Amino acid sequence: MKKILLINPWIYDFAAFDLWSKPLGLLYVGAMLRRFGFEIYLIDCLDRHQPGAEGKSKKFGTGKYRRTIVEKPKILSHIPRHWARYGISEERFVELLHSVPRPDAVLVTSIMTYWYPGVKRAVQLVREHLGPVPTILGGIYATLLPDHARKVINPDYIITGPGEIKTLLLLSELFDIPIDRSKLPKNLDEYPFPAFDMYRHHDYMVILTSRGCPFNCSFCAQRLISMPYTRRSVENVLEEFEYHHKKFGVVDFAFYDDALFLHKEKHIIPILRGILKRGLKLRLHTPNGLFARLVDPQLAELMFAAGVKTVRLSFETANESRRQQMSMKVSNADLVRAIRTLERAGYRRSEIDVYVMMGLPGQPLSEVEESIRFVHSL
Ligand code: SF4
């Protein structure tokens, strides 16, 4: 049986906080490989339960990462802040590399493009300590900047976009293992649940009930990263909630969907009703912005009853003309109405957050300030 090591590298940044961050794509890939007979191992550099990596735990399973100040890249030297590596120590990483059986291939994921130094360091250490083992790089950075990744990280293979099937087929070719293609999933319900069992401790879990988004906001990379908008069935989503809740006792779940409220009558409303019907006592969080326009009294009341504790609404900017150029999914009036509706359903102001963007092309700082003032005025 071929052994595959999955790695979620460190974050290198000025600041980082574990706000329900899990390498969900990598865990899906791992689960798919296991289904087809591979043996999988995981090193998650951001696992706050690794010895020596324990950061202070905060509300709803979130928490601080271990932080190590490292040399700042030259291009950022004018910024008067420390640059740090977040996650386990390098010594612990090397210890873990030697504690798993020698892998036949190493799969490394990547998230933010500018976090690539963590990916680079992980691949360097793998080569230094494991010698010539095929390295396969996937994830968001690899998908958005494959040429940069080829040059700077120099993995043996790059996988772009959703990785479950592509990685499986690559490994089958690499090791000459025939794959019965009739057993490949034909829809999202046929995918295995992500391999969360690879962790020894679970503060929270993340869940993806749909993939992609049919919108095309000018600032958003989702259309380059994900598959066309596709939903799982309500029943399949509820099974995953119940399975992980019962097996690991997890109560905090964060939705990773980009368009969670889309087709709400067929999707999120029956999901929330199903959670109530099954008597699941969960705390739900929506770190990806929600469509304020789609919040109505029925949905808001169900969210409150089913345990949606963290509500984050997408807003981007209060400047209507800029918004019209880049995204039509919300207006100032939509935001006002959504907040009032959520409050009437029982939410306190402190439970509702609104995302405002800064740094849009040509955007003056005064516009950002106006947007923040607008949100605070509500
Ligand atoms: S609605 Fe959200 S996920 Fe969809 S394109 Fe716009 S920003 Fe991206």
mmCIF file of C-alpha atoms and ligand atoms in Angstrom, residues 212-223 257-259 288-289 291 314 316 326-329 357, ligand 1:
data_model
loop_
_atom_site.group_PDB
_atom_site.id
_atom_site.type_symbol
_atom_site.label_atom_id
_atom_site.label_comp_id
_atom_site.label_asym_id
_atom_site.label_seq_id
_atom_site.Cartn_x
_atom_site.Cartn_y
_atom_site.Cartn_z
ATOM 1 C CA GLY A 212 -18.060 27.623 -6.283
ATOM 2 C CA CYS A 213 -20.220 30.682 -6.772
ATOM 3 C CA PRO A 214 -22.173 31.789 -9.852
ATOM 4 C CA PHE A 215 -21.354 35.474 -9.266
ATOM 5 C CA ASN A 216 -18.357 37.145 -10.776
ATOM 6 C CA CYS A 217 -17.254 39.953 -8.463
ATOM 7 C CA SER A 218 -14.273 41.681 -10.034
ATOM 8 C CA PHE A 219 -12.028 41.362 -6.953
ATOM 9 C CA CYS A 220 -12.704 37.674 -6.293
ATOM 10 C CA ALA A 221 -10.600 34.698 -7.389
ATOM 11 C CA GLN A 222 -13.167 31.981 -6.691
ATOM 12 C CA ARG A 223 -13.924 31.373 -10.379
ATOM 13 C CA ASP A 257 -19.238 28.103 1.384
ATOM 14 C CA ASP A 258 -18.872 31.106 -0.903
ATOM 15 C CA ALA A 259 -22.590 31.291 -1.650
ATOM 16 C CA ASN A 288 -17.143 33.768 4.588
ATOM 17 C CA GLY A 289 -19.391 36.752 3.968
ATOM 18 C CA PHE A 291 -25.387 37.695 1.022
ATOM 19 C CA SER A 314 -20.442 40.892 2.835
ATOM 20 C CA GLU A 316 -17.264 45.653 0.598
ATOM 21 C CA MET A 326 -17.396 45.314 -9.218
ATOM 22 C CA SER A 327 -20.299 43.426 -7.652
ATOM 23 C CA MET A 328 -24.052 43.772 -7.555
ATOM 24 C CA LYS A 329 -24.795 41.405 -4.738
ATOM 25 C CA MET A 357 -12.737 46.020 1.755
HETATM 26 S S1 SF4 B 1 -20.314 36.552 -4.339
HETATM 27 FE FE1 SF4 B 1 -18.510 36.194 -3.037
HETATM 28 S S2 SF4 B 1 -17.633 34.262 -3.723
HETATM 29 FE FE2 SF4 B 1 -19.083 34.934 -5.299
HETATM 30 S S3 SF4 B 1 -17.810 36.028 -6.786
HETATM 31 FE FE3 SF4 B 1 -18.606 37.552 -5.357
HETATM 32 S S4 SF4 B 1 -17.056 37.736 -3.723
HETATM 33 FE FE4 SF4 B 1 -16.624 35.855 -4.887
#
